[in-house]
Amino acid sequence: MSQLMAFVIVIGILFIGDVVATRTKAWVPSMFICASLFLLGYWTFFPTDIVEVAGIPSFVATLLMYLLITNMGTLLSLRELKQQWKTVVIALSGILGIIVILFTVGVLLFDFQTMVVAIPPLVGGVVSALLMSDAAAEAGLVSLSVFAIVIYVMQGFAGYPLTSFVLKKEGKKLLQQVRKGELKIKDSVEETAATTEEVELKLFKWLPEKYNTDFFKFFRLGIVAFFAYLVSTVLTPVVSISPFVLCLLFGVIATSFGFLEKQSLQKANGFGFAIMALMLFIFDGLKQATPSMMLEIIYPLIATIVIGVIGMYIFSMIVGKILKVSKEMAFAVSLTALYGFPADYIITNEVIKSLTDDEEERNILTSHMLPPMLVGGFITVTIVSVILAGLFVQFL
């Protein structure tokens, strides 16, 4: 198969996944469609190295992962996290619920290694799934390497309908308060919007904007990522810290000091390519999945998601009650771990639109429901899942 044919086929699959997700308003996740088509391809006519033939070998995906995680660190707004501290605590409690119940009940049903591989993808996104899949493959655990990918692909089927259900219950309660004149638009919305303003490059005030080219943005991202890798290597004899965890941390630090701007990779016009490459590399892991292996992992897959969601609900409900946040909102915030952005944004807006046609009422509901959902998704998928994956790979 030629390189261009391979490229057209794999990108075509990603496009079909997007189309289906858009047409179904994200109720059918694009990841599920893409994974199904890749499996079908591998079981029929795909060469096992189709992703590499298309131009995405493993070392390219690894490089892009370093840049992507460093870029994640630039998104962290300490001001917004301070405003939404209750959301942060609830999101962390939901993740703690997953960890506790899977390391107790889950270990009794399956084994320790299965739960270690399952947790980071269950509470995270493409990066954590890739980290755990690679770690399992290096440890010779082929079926668990596939399991990490499949659990990431399937978790949305639990997250989407549950989130929609609890947000509708929360929205109806808020709407009653609005119509009684007891609830108004939150003043913090303007402050929240302010946190999205571009961070000034304090260290490069002297540099004319025309020299802040795409290559300079890539150069600075590369420096930060390389420094994270270097520190991880130096610390290895003393303590083992994943370079990816340090990339996230150093991305935050570099942004706060003005070395990186927010969303550096997007502004360097490299974000779309990086995501495309990592998505393809994720699906490349499915080439080892035989029909018999898929049948073998389906039981632990369903059980892990169900048990994890139960633990998430219990812990988030308890913490929500302590913080005087409704159990519906607390559970919805925790559920963002199962899909993250942009699904959290899409689902919340769809629910609000379904509840009322009045623009003012929609604005009020949005001000109360959307900020915690966005922060919850950022905390769980962007930050905590990467840290967990960096820690959990040590157990394999």
Short mmCIF file of C-alpha atoms in Angstrom, two decimals:
data_model
loop_
_atom_site.label_atom_id
_atom_site.label_comp_id
_atom_site.label_asym_id
_atom_site.label_seq_id
_atom_site.Cartn_x
_atom_site.Cartn_y
_atom_site.Cartn_z
CA MET A 1 0.00 0.00 0.00
CA SER A 2 1.37 3.44 -0.93
CA GLN A 3 1.89 6.14 1.67
CA LEU A 4 -0.76 8.47 0.22
CA MET A 5 -3.36 5.69 0.00
CA ALA A 6 -2.69 4.75 3.62
CA PHE A 7 -2.94 8.42 4.64
CA VAL A 8 -6.23 8.93 2.79
CA ILE A 9 -7.75 5.81 4.37
CA VAL A 10 -6.82 6.57 7.99
CA ILE A 11 -7.74 10.27 7.76
CA GLY A 12 -10.98 9.31 6.06
CA ILE A 13 -11.83 7.17 9.09
CA LEU A 14 -11.19 10.10 11.44
CA PHE A 15 -13.44 12.28 9.28
CA ILE A 16 -16.26 9.71 9.30
CA GLY A 17 -16.03 9.58 13.09
CA ASP A 18 -16.40 13.36 13.27
CA VAL A 19 -19.38 13.35 10.91
CA VAL A 20 -21.24 10.71 12.92
CA ALA A 21 -20.51 12.49 16.21
CA THR A 22 -21.74 15.78 14.75
CA ARG A 23 -24.90 14.28 13.29
CA THR A 24 -25.76 12.54 16.57
CA LYS A 25 -24.77 15.58 18.67
CA ALA A 26 -21.96 13.54 20.27
CA TRP A 27 -24.29 10.80 21.51
CA VAL A 28 -22.34 8.37 19.36
CA PRO A 29 -18.69 9.20 20.12
CA SER A 30 -16.35 9.67 17.17
CA MET A 31 -13.82 7.50 19.02
CA PHE A 32 -16.21 4.54 18.92
CA ILE A 33 -16.83 4.89 15.20
CA CYS A 34 -13.12 5.27 14.42
CA ALA A 35 -12.12 2.34 16.62
CA SER A 36 -14.78 0.11 15.03
CA LEU A 37 -13.62 0.99 11.51
CA PHE A 38 -9.96 0.44 12.39
CA LEU A 39 -10.78 -2.94 13.93
CA LEU A 40 -12.76 -3.90 10.85
CA GLY A 41 -9.84 -2.80 8.68
CA TYR A 42 -7.26 -4.75 10.68
CA TRP A 43 -9.46 -7.84 10.57
CA THR A 44 -9.82 -7.59 6.79
CA PHE A 45 -7.39 -5.79 4.46
CA PHE A 46 -5.35 -3.24 6.50
CA PRO A 47 -1.61 -3.91 6.73
CA THR A 48 -0.64 -3.96 10.41
CA ASP A 49 1.67 -0.98 9.89
CA ILE A 50 -0.85 1.22 8.05
CA VAL A 51 -0.40 4.14 10.48
CA GLU A 52 3.38 4.05 10.11
CA VAL A 53 3.07 3.77 6.32
CA ALA A 54 0.78 6.83 6.42
CA GLY A 55 3.65 8.81 7.96
CA ILE A 56 3.13 8.55 11.73
CA PRO A 57 5.82 6.25 13.19
CA SER A 58 6.00 5.84 16.96
CA PHE A 59 8.87 8.29 17.48
CA VAL A 60 6.88 11.08 15.79
CA ALA A 61 3.87 10.39 18.03
CA THR A 62 6.13 10.46 21.11
CA LEU A 63 7.58 13.83 20.11
CA LEU A 64 4.12 15.28 19.56
CA MET A 65 2.97 13.92 22.91
CA TYR A 66 5.75 15.87 24.65
CA LEU A 67 4.67 19.06 22.88
CA LEU A 68 0.96 18.43 23.44
CA ILE A 69 1.28 17.83 27.19
CA THR A 70 3.51 20.90 27.59
CA ASN A 71 0.83 22.84 25.72
CA MET A 72 -1.78 21.49 28.17
CA GLY A 73 0.13 23.22 30.95
CA THR A 74 -0.34 26.58 29.22
CA LEU A 75 -4.11 26.22 29.60
CA LEU A 76 -4.08 26.23 33.39
CA SER A 77 -5.58 29.38 34.86
CA LEU A 78 -4.89 29.60 38.59
CA ARG A 79 -7.41 32.43 38.85
CA GLU A 80 -10.23 30.33 37.41
CA LEU A 81 -9.33 27.37 39.61
CA LYS A 82 -9.46 29.65 42.65
CA GLN A 83 -12.93 30.87 41.68
CA GLN A 84 -14.14 27.31 41.12
CA TRP A 85 -12.43 25.69 44.10
CA LYS A 86 -15.54 23.70 45.01
CA THR A 87 -15.63 22.28 41.49
CA VAL A 88 -11.97 21.30 41.76
CA VAL A 89 -12.56 19.49 45.06
CA ILE A 90 -15.62 17.67 43.72
CA ALA A 91 -13.83 16.63 40.52
CA LEU A 92 -10.93 15.26 42.55
CA SER A 93 -13.34 13.44 44.87
CA GLY A 94 -14.97 11.73 41.88
CA ILE A 95 -11.58 10.51 40.69
CA LEU A 96 -10.74 9.37 44.21
CA GLY A 97 -14.01 7.41 44.21
CA ILE A 98 -12.98 5.61 41.02
CA ILE A 99 -9.53 4.80 42.41
CA VAL A 100 -10.82 3.55 45.77
CA ILE A 101 -13.58 1.32 44.43
CA LEU A 102 -11.51 -0.15 41.59
CA PHE A 103 -8.59 -0.89 43.91
CA THR A 104 -10.98 -2.63 46.34
CA VAL A 105 -13.99 -4.15 44.55
CA GLY A 106 -12.32 -4.14 41.12
CA VAL A 107 -9.21 -5.98 42.31
CA LEU A 108 -11.41 -8.65 43.89
CA LEU A 109 -13.19 -9.24 40.57
CA PHE A 110 -10.15 -9.00 38.30
CA ASP A 111 -6.47 -8.40 39.07
CA PHE A 112 -4.29 -5.51 40.19
CA GLN A 113 -2.61 -4.91 36.82
CA THR A 114 -5.97 -4.68 35.01
CA MET A 115 -7.12 -1.97 37.42
CA VAL A 116 -3.81 -0.10 37.14
CA VAL A 117 -4.17 0.02 33.37
CA ALA A 118 -7.89 0.90 33.50
CA ILE A 119 -7.93 3.89 35.86
CA PRO A 120 -5.96 6.60 33.96
CA PRO A 121 -7.83 6.12 30.64
CA LEU A 122 -11.13 5.99 32.54
CA VAL A 123 -10.52 9.40 34.12
CA GLY A 124 -8.68 10.92 31.17
CA GLY A 125 -8.23 11.40 27.49
CA VAL A 126 -6.06 10.38 24.58
CA VAL A 127 -2.74 11.08 26.30
CA SER A 128 -3.35 8.97 29.42
CA ALA A 129 -4.77 6.13 27.29
CA LEU A 130 -1.68 6.21 25.11
CA LEU A 131 0.69 6.28 28.09
CA MET A 132 -0.94 3.26 29.73
CA SER A 133 -1.22 1.37 26.45
CA ASP A 134 2.48 1.87 25.72
CA ALA A 135 3.47 0.91 29.27
CA ALA A 136 1.39 -2.28 29.14
CA ALA A 137 2.87 -3.19 25.74
CA GLU A 138 6.42 -2.67 27.03
CA ALA A 139 5.60 -4.92 29.99
CA GLY A 140 4.47 -7.65 27.59
CA LEU A 141 0.80 -7.28 28.54
CA VAL A 142 -0.67 -7.23 25.03
CA SER A 143 -4.32 -7.66 25.97
CA LEU A 144 -4.07 -4.91 28.61
CA SER A 145 -2.42 -2.64 26.05
CA VAL A 146 -5.54 -3.00 23.91
CA PHE A 147 -7.75 -2.76 27.01
CA ALA A 148 -6.40 0.73 27.78
CA ILE A 149 -7.46 1.94 24.34
CA VAL A 150 -10.84 0.23 24.33
CA ILE A 151 -11.83 1.58 27.75
CA TYR A 152 -10.98 5.09 26.55
CA VAL A 153 -13.08 4.55 23.42
CA MET A 154 -16.10 3.17 25.30
CA GLN A 155 -16.28 5.33 28.43
CA GLY A 156 -18.27 8.05 26.67
CA PHE A 157 -21.24 5.71 26.28
CA ALA A 158 -21.64 5.80 30.07
CA GLY A 159 -20.72 9.46 30.47
CA TYR A 160 -22.90 11.14 27.85
CA PRO A 161 -26.40 9.89 28.79
CA LEU A 162 -25.73 10.04 32.55
CA THR A 163 -24.47 13.62 32.30
CA SER A 164 -27.42 14.70 30.20
CA PHE A 165 -29.84 13.09 32.68
CA VAL A 166 -28.41 14.71 35.82
CA LEU A 167 -27.89 18.10 34.14
CA LYS A 168 -31.53 18.14 33.06
CA LYS A 169 -32.60 17.49 36.66
CA GLU A 170 -30.28 20.26 37.87
CA GLY A 171 -31.41 22.63 35.10
CA LYS A 172 -35.11 22.12 35.91
CA LYS A 173 -34.48 22.99 39.56
CA LEU A 174 -32.52 26.10 38.63
CA LEU A 175 -35.16 27.11 36.10
CA GLN A 176 -37.83 27.05 38.81
CA GLN A 177 -35.67 29.35 40.92
CA VAL A 178 -35.16 31.66 37.94
CA ARG A 179 -38.90 31.95 37.31
CA LYS A 180 -39.49 32.71 40.99
CA GLY A 181 -36.91 35.48 40.81
CA GLU A 182 -34.57 33.67 43.21
CA LEU A 183 -31.70 33.14 40.76
CA LYS A 184 -29.83 35.62 38.58
CA ILE A 185 -26.84 35.52 36.26
CA LYS A 186 -23.55 34.99 38.09
CA ASP A 187 -21.27 38.01 38.27
CA SER A 188 -18.27 35.70 37.99
CA VAL A 189 -19.02 35.05 34.31
CA GLU A 190 -17.26 38.25 33.27
CA GLU A 191 -14.33 37.35 35.52
CA THR A 192 -14.26 33.87 34.01
CA ALA A 193 -14.18 35.34 30.52
CA ALA A 194 -11.32 37.57 31.60
CA THR A 195 -9.23 34.54 32.51
CA THR A 196 -9.29 33.47 28.88
CA GLU A 197 -7.39 36.59 27.82
CA GLU A 198 -4.03 36.01 26.24
CA VAL A 199 -1.15 35.79 28.69
CA GLU A 200 1.53 38.37 28.01
CA LEU A 201 4.97 37.05 27.08
CA LYS A 202 6.70 38.91 29.90
CA LEU A 203 10.16 37.58 29.05
CA PHE A 204 9.88 38.75 25.46
CA LYS A 205 8.47 42.27 25.81
CA TRP A 206 11.43 43.52 23.82
CA LEU A 207 10.71 41.21 20.89
CA PRO A 208 8.70 42.69 18.00
CA GLU A 209 5.57 40.65 17.29
CA LYS A 210 6.73 39.90 13.74
CA TYR A 211 9.52 37.74 15.19
CA ASN A 212 7.13 35.67 17.31
CA THR A 213 6.74 33.23 14.43
CA ASP A 214 5.32 29.71 14.42
CA PHE A 215 8.86 28.34 14.55
CA PHE A 216 9.67 30.46 17.61
CA LYS A 217 6.57 29.10 19.35
CA PHE A 218 7.61 25.52 18.53
CA PHE A 219 11.15 26.33 19.66
CA ARG A 220 9.98 27.51 23.09
CA LEU A 221 7.65 24.52 23.51
CA GLY A 222 10.54 22.24 22.61
CA ILE A 223 12.84 23.90 25.17
CA VAL A 224 10.31 23.44 27.98
CA ALA A 225 9.60 19.82 26.98
CA PHE A 226 13.33 19.06 26.71
CA PHE A 227 13.94 20.59 30.14
CA ALA A 228 11.20 18.36 31.59
CA TYR A 229 12.78 15.31 29.94
CA LEU A 230 16.23 16.34 31.23
CA VAL A 231 15.02 16.77 34.83
CA SER A 232 13.23 13.41 34.69
CA THR A 233 16.44 11.74 33.48
CA VAL A 234 18.60 13.40 36.18
CA LEU A 235 16.15 12.44 38.93
CA THR A 236 15.80 8.80 37.81
CA PRO A 237 18.54 7.42 40.12
CA VAL A 238 16.80 9.08 43.09
CA VAL A 239 13.10 9.05 42.18
CA SER A 240 11.26 7.99 39.04
CA ILE A 241 9.03 10.78 37.70
CA SER A 242 7.43 10.54 34.29
CA PRO A 243 8.76 13.24 31.93
CA PHE A 244 5.17 13.75 30.76
CA VAL A 245 4.07 14.76 34.26
CA LEU A 246 6.97 17.22 34.37
CA CYS A 247 5.99 18.55 30.93
CA LEU A 248 2.60 19.47 32.36
CA LEU A 249 4.14 21.12 35.42
CA PHE A 250 6.81 22.99 33.48
CA GLY A 251 4.19 24.14 30.97
CA VAL A 252 2.29 25.80 33.82
CA ILE A 253 5.47 27.37 35.24
CA ALA A 254 6.71 28.58 31.84
CA THR A 255 3.36 30.22 31.13
CA SER A 256 3.18 31.95 34.52
CA PHE A 257 6.68 33.37 33.98
CA GLY A 258 5.83 34.58 30.48
CA PHE A 259 8.05 32.18 28.54
CA LEU A 260 5.08 30.50 26.84
CA GLU A 261 1.74 32.01 25.84
CA LYS A 262 -1.55 30.22 26.35
CA GLN A 263 -2.39 27.62 23.71
CA SER A 264 1.07 27.88 22.17
CA LEU A 265 0.57 24.83 19.97
CA GLN A 266 -2.71 26.19 18.58
CA LYS A 267 -1.09 29.55 17.84
CA ALA A 268 1.79 27.79 16.11
CA ASN A 269 -0.79 26.07 13.87
CA GLY A 270 0.36 22.65 15.09
CA PHE A 271 -2.43 21.51 17.42
CA GLY A 272 -4.63 19.88 14.78
CA PHE A 273 -1.75 17.86 13.34
CA ALA A 274 -0.60 16.79 16.83
CA ILE A 275 -4.09 15.55 17.77
CA MET A 276 -4.46 13.78 14.41
CA ALA A 277 -1.14 11.97 14.88
CA LEU A 278 -1.91 10.91 18.45
CA MET A 279 -5.38 9.70 17.49
CA LEU A 280 -3.89 7.56 14.73
CA PHE A 281 -1.24 6.23 17.09
CA ILE A 282 -3.96 5.29 19.60
CA PHE A 283 -5.84 3.32 16.94
CA ASP A 284 -2.56 1.75 15.81
CA GLY A 285 -2.65 -0.15 19.09
CA LEU A 286 -5.79 -1.96 17.94
CA LYS A 287 -3.81 -3.93 15.34
CA GLN A 288 -3.07 -6.48 18.07
CA ALA A 289 -6.75 -6.91 18.95
CA THR A 290 -8.11 -10.17 17.63
CA PRO A 291 -11.85 -10.99 17.81
CA SER A 292 -11.12 -13.50 20.60
CA MET A 293 -9.19 -10.85 22.56
CA MET A 294 -12.09 -8.39 22.25
CA LEU A 295 -14.45 -11.03 23.63
CA GLU A 296 -11.98 -11.65 26.44
CA ILE A 297 -11.85 -8.01 27.58
CA ILE A 298 -15.54 -7.10 27.15
CA TYR A 299 -16.51 -8.31 30.64
CA PRO A 300 -13.78 -6.41 32.53
CA LEU A 301 -14.48 -3.41 30.27
CA ILE A 302 -18.17 -3.14 31.18
CA ALA A 303 -17.62 -4.05 34.83
CA THR A 304 -14.79 -1.53 35.25
CA ILE A 305 -16.84 1.35 33.83
CA VAL A 306 -19.95 0.48 35.87
CA ILE A 307 -18.04 0.02 39.13
CA GLY A 308 -15.96 3.14 38.54
CA VAL A 309 -19.03 5.30 37.88
CA ILE A 310 -20.67 4.00 41.08
CA GLY A 311 -17.59 4.97 43.09
CA MET A 312 -17.54 8.36 41.38
CA TYR A 313 -21.19 8.98 42.28
CA ILE A 314 -20.81 8.00 45.94
CA PHE A 315 -17.74 10.15 46.59
CA SER A 316 -18.92 13.18 44.61
CA MET A 317 -22.33 13.08 46.30
CA ILE A 318 -20.77 13.02 49.78
CA VAL A 319 -18.33 15.84 49.04
CA GLY A 320 -21.04 17.82 47.22
CA LYS A 321 -23.27 17.59 50.27
CA ILE A 322 -20.46 18.84 52.52
CA LEU A 323 -19.79 21.77 50.15
CA LYS A 324 -23.54 22.45 49.72
CA VAL A 325 -23.53 21.61 46.02
CA SER A 326 -26.48 19.61 44.67
CA LYS A 327 -25.82 15.92 44.11
CA GLU A 328 -26.83 16.32 40.45
CA MET A 329 -24.31 19.08 39.78
CA ALA A 330 -21.61 17.31 41.78
CA PHE A 331 -22.12 14.08 39.83
CA ALA A 332 -22.19 15.93 36.50
CA VAL A 333 -18.86 17.62 37.32
CA SER A 334 -17.31 14.26 38.19
CA LEU A 335 -18.63 12.64 35.01
CA THR A 336 -16.59 15.08 32.90
CA ALA A 337 -13.70 12.70 33.60
CA LEU A 338 -15.29 10.28 31.14
CA TYR A 339 -15.08 12.62 28.14
CA GLY A 340 -13.64 16.10 28.88
CA PHE A 341 -13.73 18.99 26.42
CA PRO A 342 -15.47 19.64 24.03
CA ALA A 343 -18.13 17.07 25.02
CA ASP A 344 -18.70 18.81 28.39
CA TYR A 345 -19.40 22.07 26.56
CA ILE A 346 -21.64 20.45 23.93
CA ILE A 347 -23.74 18.41 26.39
CA THR A 348 -24.27 21.33 28.79
CA ASN A 349 -25.38 23.65 25.99
CA GLU A 350 -27.67 21.03 24.48
CA VAL A 351 -29.35 20.45 27.85
CA ILE A 352 -29.84 24.18 28.45
CA LYS A 353 -31.34 24.67 24.98
CA SER A 354 -33.74 21.78 25.58
CA LEU A 355 -35.01 23.28 28.84
CA THR A 356 -36.03 26.77 27.69
CA ASP A 357 -36.37 28.97 24.62
CA ASP A 358 -36.00 32.19 26.59
CA GLU A 359 -32.57 33.75 25.92
CA GLU A 360 -32.29 35.37 29.36
CA GLU A 361 -33.13 32.11 31.12
CA ARG A 362 -30.56 30.31 28.99
CA ASN A 363 -27.91 32.87 29.93
CA ILE A 364 -28.64 32.44 33.63
CA LEU A 365 -28.53 28.64 33.41
CA THR A 366 -25.32 28.85 31.40
CA SER A 367 -23.67 31.07 34.01
CA HIS A 368 -24.44 28.54 36.75
CA MET A 369 -23.86 25.27 34.92
CA LEU A 370 -21.20 25.75 32.22
CA PRO A 371 -18.20 27.12 34.22
CA PRO A 372 -18.10 24.19 36.69
CA MET A 373 -18.49 21.68 33.85
CA LEU A 374 -15.57 23.19 31.91
CA VAL A 375 -13.33 23.40 34.98
CA GLY A 376 -14.27 19.85 35.97
CA GLY A 377 -13.27 18.53 32.54
CA PHE A 378 -10.03 20.46 32.61
CA ILE A 379 -9.06 19.17 36.06
CA THR A 380 -9.88 15.52 35.39
CA VAL A 381 -8.88 14.96 31.76
CA THR A 382 -6.14 17.54 31.27
CA ILE A 383 -4.31 17.47 34.59
CA VAL A 384 -5.11 14.56 36.91
CA SER A 385 -5.29 11.81 34.28
CA VAL A 386 -1.80 12.64 32.98
CA ILE A 387 -0.39 12.68 36.52
CA LEU A 388 -2.09 9.36 37.33
CA ALA A 389 -0.80 7.77 34.13
CA GLY A 390 2.71 8.98 34.95
CA LEU A 391 2.48 7.40 38.39
CA PHE A 392 0.65 4.20 37.45
CA VAL A 393 3.09 3.16 34.71
CA GLN A 394 5.55 2.45 37.53
CA PHE A 395 3.30 -0.41 38.74
CA LEU A 396 3.47 -2.40 35.49
#
